mmCIF file of C-alpha atoms in Angstrom:
data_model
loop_
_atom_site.group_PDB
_atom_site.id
_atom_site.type_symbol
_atom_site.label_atom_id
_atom_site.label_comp_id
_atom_site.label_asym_id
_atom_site.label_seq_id
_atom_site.Cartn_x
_atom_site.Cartn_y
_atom_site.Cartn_z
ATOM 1 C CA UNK A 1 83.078 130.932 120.358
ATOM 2 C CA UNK A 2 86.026 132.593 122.391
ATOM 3 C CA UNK A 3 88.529 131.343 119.619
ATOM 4 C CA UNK A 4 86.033 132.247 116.671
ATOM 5 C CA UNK A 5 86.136 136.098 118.569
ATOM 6 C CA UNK A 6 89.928 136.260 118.630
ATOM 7 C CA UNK A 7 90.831 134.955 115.164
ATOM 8 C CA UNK A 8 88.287 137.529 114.056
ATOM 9 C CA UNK A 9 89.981 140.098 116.153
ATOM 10 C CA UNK A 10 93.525 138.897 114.915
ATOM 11 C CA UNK A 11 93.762 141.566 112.322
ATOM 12 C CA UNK A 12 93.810 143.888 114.316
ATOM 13 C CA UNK A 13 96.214 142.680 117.204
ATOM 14 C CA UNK A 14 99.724 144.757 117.661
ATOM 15 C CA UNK A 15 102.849 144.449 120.051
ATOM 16 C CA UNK A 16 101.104 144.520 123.651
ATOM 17 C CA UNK A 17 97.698 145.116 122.343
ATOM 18 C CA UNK A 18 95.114 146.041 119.890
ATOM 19 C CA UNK A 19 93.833 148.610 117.862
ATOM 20 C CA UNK A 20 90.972 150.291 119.170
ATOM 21 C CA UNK A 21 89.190 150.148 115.607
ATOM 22 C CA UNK A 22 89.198 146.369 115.735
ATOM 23 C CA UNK A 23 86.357 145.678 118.038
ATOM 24 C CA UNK A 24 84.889 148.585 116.372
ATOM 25 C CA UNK A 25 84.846 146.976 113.106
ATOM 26 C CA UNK A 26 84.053 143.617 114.409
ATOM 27 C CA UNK A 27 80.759 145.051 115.872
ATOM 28 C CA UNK A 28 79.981 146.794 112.899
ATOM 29 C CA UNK A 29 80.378 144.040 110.400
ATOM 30 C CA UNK A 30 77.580 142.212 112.634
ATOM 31 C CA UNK A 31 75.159 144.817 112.297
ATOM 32 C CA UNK A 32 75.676 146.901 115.067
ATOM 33 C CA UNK A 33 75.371 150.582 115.206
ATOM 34 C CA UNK A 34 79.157 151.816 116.265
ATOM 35 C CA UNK A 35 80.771 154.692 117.328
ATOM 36 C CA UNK A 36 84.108 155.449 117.315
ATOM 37 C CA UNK A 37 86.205 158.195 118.677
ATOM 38 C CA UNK A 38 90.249 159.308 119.124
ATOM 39 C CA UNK A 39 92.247 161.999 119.225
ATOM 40 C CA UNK A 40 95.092 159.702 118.448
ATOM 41 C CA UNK A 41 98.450 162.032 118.594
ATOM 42 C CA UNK A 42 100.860 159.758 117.096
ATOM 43 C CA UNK A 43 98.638 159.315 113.711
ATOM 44 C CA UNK A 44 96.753 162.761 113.212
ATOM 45 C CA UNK A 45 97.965 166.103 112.083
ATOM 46 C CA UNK A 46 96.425 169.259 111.664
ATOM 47 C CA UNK A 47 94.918 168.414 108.278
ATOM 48 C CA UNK A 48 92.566 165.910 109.749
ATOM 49 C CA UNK A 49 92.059 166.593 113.290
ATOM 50 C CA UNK A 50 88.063 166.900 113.707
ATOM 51 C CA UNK A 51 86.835 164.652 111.285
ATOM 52 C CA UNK A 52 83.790 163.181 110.913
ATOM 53 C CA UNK A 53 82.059 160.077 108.868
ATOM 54 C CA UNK A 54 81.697 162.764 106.353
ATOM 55 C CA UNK A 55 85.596 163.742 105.998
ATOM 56 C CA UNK A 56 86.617 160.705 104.269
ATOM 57 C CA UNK A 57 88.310 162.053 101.290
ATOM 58 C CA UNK A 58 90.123 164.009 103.965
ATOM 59 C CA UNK A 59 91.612 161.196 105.562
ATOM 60 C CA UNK A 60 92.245 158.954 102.552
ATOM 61 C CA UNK A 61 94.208 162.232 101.545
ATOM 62 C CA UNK A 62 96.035 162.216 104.606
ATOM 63 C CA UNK A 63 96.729 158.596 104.069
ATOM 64 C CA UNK A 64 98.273 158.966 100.086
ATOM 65 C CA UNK A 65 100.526 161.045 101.220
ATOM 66 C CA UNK A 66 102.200 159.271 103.671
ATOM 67 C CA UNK A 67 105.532 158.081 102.638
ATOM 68 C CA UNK A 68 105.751 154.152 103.132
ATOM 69 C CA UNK A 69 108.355 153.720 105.825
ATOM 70 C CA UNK A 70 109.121 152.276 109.020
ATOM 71 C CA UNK A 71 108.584 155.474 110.405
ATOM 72 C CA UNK A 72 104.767 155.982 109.070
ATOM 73 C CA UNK A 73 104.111 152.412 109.606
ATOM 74 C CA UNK A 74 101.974 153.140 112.860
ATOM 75 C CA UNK A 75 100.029 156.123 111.164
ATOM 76 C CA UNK A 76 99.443 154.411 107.787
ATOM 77 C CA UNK A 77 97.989 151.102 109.762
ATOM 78 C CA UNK A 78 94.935 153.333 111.949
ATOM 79 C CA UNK A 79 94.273 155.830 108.996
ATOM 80 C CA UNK A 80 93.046 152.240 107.032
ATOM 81 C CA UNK A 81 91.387 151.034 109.992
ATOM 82 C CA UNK A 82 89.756 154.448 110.897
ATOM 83 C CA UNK A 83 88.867 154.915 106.837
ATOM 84 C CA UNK A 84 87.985 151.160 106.500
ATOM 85 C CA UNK A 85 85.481 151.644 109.696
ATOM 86 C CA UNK A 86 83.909 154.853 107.831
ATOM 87 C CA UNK A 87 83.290 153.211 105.073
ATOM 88 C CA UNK A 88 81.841 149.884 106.637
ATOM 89 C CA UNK A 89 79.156 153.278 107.920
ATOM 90 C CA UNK A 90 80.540 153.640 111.223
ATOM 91 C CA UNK A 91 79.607 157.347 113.243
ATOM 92 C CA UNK A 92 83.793 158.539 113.459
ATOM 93 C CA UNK A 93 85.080 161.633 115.091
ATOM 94 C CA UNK A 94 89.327 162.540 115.417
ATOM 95 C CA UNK A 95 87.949 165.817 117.776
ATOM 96 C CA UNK A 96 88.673 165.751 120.967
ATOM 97 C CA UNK A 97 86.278 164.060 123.009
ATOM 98 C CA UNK A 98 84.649 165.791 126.368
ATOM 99 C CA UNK A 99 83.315 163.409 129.188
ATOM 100 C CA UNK A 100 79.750 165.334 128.430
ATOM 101 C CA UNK A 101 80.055 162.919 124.846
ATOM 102 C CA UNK A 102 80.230 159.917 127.803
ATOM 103 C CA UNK A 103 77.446 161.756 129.820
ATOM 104 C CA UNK A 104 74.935 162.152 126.314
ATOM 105 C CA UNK A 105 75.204 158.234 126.107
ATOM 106 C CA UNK A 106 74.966 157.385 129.427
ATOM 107 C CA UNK A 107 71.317 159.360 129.719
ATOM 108 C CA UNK A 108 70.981 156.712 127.132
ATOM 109 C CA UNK A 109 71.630 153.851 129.627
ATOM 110 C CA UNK A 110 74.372 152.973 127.033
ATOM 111 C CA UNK A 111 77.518 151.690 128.305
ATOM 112 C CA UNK A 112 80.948 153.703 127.143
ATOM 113 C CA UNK A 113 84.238 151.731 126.308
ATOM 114 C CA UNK A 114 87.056 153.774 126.709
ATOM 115 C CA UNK A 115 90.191 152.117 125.538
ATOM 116 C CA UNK A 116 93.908 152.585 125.660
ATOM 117 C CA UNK A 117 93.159 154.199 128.783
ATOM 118 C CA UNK A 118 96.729 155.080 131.015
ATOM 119 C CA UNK A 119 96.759 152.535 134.157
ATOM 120 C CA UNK A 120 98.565 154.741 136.209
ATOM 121 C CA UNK A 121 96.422 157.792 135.799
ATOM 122 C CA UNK A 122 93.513 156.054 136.378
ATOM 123 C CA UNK A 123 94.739 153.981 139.833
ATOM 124 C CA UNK A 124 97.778 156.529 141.021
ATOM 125 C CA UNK A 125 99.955 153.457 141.908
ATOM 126 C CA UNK A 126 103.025 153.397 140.327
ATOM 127 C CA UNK A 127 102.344 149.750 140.497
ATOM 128 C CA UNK A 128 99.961 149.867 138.339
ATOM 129 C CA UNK A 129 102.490 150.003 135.629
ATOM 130 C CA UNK A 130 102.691 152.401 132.353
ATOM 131 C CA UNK A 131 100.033 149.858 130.069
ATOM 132 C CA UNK A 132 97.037 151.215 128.712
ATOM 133 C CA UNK A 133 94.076 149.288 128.434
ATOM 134 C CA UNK A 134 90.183 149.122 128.075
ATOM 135 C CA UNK A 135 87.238 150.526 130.862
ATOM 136 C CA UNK A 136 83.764 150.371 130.505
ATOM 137 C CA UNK A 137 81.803 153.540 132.165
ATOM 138 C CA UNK A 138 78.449 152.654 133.053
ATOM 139 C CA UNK A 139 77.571 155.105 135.261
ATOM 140 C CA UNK A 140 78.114 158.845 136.823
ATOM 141 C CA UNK A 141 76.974 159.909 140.345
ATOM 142 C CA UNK A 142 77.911 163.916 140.359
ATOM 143 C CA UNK A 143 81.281 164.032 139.945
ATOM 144 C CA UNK A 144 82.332 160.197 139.863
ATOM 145 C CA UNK A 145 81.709 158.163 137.407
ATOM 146 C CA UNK A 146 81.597 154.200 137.743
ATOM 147 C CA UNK A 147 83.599 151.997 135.415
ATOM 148 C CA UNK A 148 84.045 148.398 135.577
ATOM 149 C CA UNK A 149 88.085 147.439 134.832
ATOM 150 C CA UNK A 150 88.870 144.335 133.563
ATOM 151 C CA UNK A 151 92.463 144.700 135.335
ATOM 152 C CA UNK A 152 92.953 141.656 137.800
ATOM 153 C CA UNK A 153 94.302 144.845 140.077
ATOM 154 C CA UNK A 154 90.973 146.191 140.666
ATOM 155 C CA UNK A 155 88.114 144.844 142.376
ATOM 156 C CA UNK A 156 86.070 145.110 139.479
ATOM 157 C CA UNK A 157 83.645 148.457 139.351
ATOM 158 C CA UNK A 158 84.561 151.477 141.065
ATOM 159 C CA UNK A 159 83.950 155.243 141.163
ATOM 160 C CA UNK A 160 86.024 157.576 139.481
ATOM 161 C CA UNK A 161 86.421 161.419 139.760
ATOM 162 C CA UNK A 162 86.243 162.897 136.573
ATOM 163 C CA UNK A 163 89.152 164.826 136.725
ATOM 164 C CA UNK A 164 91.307 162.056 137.448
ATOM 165 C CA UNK A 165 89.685 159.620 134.205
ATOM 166 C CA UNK A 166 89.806 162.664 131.907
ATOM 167 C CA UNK A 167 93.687 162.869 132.795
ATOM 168 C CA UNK A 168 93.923 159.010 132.118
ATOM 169 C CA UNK A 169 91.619 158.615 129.027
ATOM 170 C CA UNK A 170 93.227 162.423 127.557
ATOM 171 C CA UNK A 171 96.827 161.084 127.959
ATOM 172 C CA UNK A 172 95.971 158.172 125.873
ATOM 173 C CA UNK A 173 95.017 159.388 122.406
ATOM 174 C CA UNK A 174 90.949 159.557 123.576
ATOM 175 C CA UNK A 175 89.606 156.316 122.536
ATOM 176 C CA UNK A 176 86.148 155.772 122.646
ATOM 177 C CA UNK A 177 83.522 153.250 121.427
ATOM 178 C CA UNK A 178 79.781 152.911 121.859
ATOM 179 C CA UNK A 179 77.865 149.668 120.191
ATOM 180 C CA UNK A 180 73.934 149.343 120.289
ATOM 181 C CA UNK A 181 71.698 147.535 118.210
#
């Protein structure tokens, strides 16, 4: 099963990580209800910056006009995944997300993946290293939220103060993904 997950996932696999539209995809493809959020600096430009499912034409614009280069290469790549996800009918935003978008699906009892996330703004230890990688939020108490972190450096969930995960999810391009059936 493990295997059959990552050669599914393979697609989407770059140097030191993945896309965050991968497991996106891969959800939706099965028949789950996705959505998918970024605010993705290195690919988006004022012309599509707060997009929606609805703005595809805007993005597929974006995407034509793109010279073909080494230079576009990272751009070109999550414009097709983010256009490929749309059209697969995946909810997609490029605004800028607010943690009151995690707080509307946690009233939900839905979990929140937030991916890409900066490892040293999240843990303040310079240890901690300059990676990004996944969270799951599954929970706020006032001002902290809880999150359980896959890293082997944590001790698995933990509180948060919001302050301190918006400054490590914001400095990250924004990623978000919610899956429900």
């Amino acid at each position: 099963m493990y295997d059959d997950l990552l050669q599914a996932l393979d697609p989407y696999m770059q140097d030191g990580g993945m896309h965050s539209q991968g497991p996106a995809l891969f959800f939706r493809r099965r028949g789950y209800e996705t959505f998918f959020t970024h605010h993705d600096l290195d690919m988006l430009d004022p012309s599509i910056e707060n997009c929606t499912e609805k703005d595809v034409a805007k993005l597929e614009a974006c995407l034509a006009g793109l010279e073909k280069n080494e230079k576009n290469q990272y751009r070109i790549k999550k414009l097709t995944l983010d256009i490929e996800f749309i059209k697969q009918g995946g909810r997609y935003s490029s605004s800028l997300p607010k943690l009151e978008l995690i707080d509307e699906y946690l009233k939900k009892e839905m979990p929140v993946v937030l991916s890409g996330v900066r490892n040293k703004g999240l843990h303040l230890n310079p240890i901690a290293g300059n990676g990004n990688h996944s969270i799951v939020v599954v929970g706020k108490e006032g001002d902290s939220y809880f999150v359980n972190d896959p890293s082997p450096k944590t001790a698995g969930e933990y509180s948060i103060h919001k302050d301190r995960l918006l400054h490590a999810w914001y400095n990250s391009g924004a990623q978000m993904r919610v899956v429900w059936k």
